[in-house]
Tab-separated table of C-alpha atoms in Angstrom:
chain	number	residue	atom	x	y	z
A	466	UNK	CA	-33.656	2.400	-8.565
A	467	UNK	CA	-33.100	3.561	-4.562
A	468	UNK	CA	-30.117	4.948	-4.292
A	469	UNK	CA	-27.599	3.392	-0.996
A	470	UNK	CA	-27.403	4.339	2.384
A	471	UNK	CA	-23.764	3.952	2.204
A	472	UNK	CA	-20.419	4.300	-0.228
A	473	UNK	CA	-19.636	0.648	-1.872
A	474	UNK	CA	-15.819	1.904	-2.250
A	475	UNK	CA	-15.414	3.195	0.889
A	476	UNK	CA	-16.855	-0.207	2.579
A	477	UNK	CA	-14.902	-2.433	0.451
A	478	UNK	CA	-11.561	-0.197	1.414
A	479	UNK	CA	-12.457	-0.828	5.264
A	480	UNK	CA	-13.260	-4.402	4.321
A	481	UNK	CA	-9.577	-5.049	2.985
A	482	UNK	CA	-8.273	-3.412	5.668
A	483	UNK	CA	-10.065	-5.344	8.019
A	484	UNK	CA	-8.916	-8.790	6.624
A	485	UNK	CA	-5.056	-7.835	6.307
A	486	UNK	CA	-5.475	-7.228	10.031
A	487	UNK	CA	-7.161	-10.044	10.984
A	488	UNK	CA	-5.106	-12.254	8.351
A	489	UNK	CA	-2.185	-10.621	10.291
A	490	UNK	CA	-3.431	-11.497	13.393
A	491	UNK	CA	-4.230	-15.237	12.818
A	492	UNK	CA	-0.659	-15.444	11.910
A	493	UNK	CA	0.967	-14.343	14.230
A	494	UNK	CA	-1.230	-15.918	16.734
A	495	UNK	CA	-0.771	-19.587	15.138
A	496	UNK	CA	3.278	-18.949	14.811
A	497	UNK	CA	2.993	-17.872	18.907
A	498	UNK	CA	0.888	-21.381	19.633
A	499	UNK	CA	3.407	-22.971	17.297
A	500	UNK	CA	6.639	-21.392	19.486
A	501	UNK	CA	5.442	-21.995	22.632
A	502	UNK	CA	4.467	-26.168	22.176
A	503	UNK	CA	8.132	-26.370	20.956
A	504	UNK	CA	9.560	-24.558	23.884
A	505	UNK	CA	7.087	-26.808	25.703
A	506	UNK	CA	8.160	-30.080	24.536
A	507	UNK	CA	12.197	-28.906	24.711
A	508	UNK	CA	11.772	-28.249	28.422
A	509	UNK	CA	9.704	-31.485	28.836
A	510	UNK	CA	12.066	-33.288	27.361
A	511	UNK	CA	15.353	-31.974	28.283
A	512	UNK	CA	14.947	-30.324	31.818
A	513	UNK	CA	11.895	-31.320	33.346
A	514	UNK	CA	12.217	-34.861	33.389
A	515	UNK	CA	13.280	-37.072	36.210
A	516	UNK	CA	17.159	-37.957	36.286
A	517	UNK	CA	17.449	-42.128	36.949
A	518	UNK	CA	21.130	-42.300	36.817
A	519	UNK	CA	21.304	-42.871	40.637
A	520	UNK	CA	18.852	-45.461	40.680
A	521	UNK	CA	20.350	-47.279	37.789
A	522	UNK	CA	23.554	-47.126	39.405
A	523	UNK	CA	22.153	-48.440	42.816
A	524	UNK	CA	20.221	-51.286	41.345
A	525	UNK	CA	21.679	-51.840	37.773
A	526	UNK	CA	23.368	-55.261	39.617
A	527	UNK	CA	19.976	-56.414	39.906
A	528	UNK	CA	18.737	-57.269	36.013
A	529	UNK	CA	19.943	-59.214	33.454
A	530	UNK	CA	20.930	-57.186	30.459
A	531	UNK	CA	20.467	-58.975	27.284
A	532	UNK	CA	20.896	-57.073	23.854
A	533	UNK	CA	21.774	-58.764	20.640
């Protein structure tokens, strides 16, 4: 039987390193998207937006409001 070129333990320690890091990584990258979409839609939707209150005001005479 040929012996290997390299150490099985020492490979499968740098493996399991590797994917902590990279498990790590994909976390903290996904939590990062995850932040910034909801910072996103919080400024969309609470500063960004165009204010109609003058408009309403100037033309709310206009329509015919009917709720029931």
């Amino acid at each position: 039987m040929a012996k290997l070129h390299y150490d099985k333990d020492k490979l499968h320690a740098e493996y399991a390193e590797s994917y902590g890091t990279f498990t790590k990584a994909l976390i903290y990258g996904i939590g990062s998207v995850l932040v910034f979409f909801m910072i996103f839609i919080v400024y969309l939707g609470a500063v960004s937006h165009t204010p109609h209150k003058d408009q309403y005001d100037t033309f709310n005479d206009r329509f015919t409001h009917e709720y029931e």
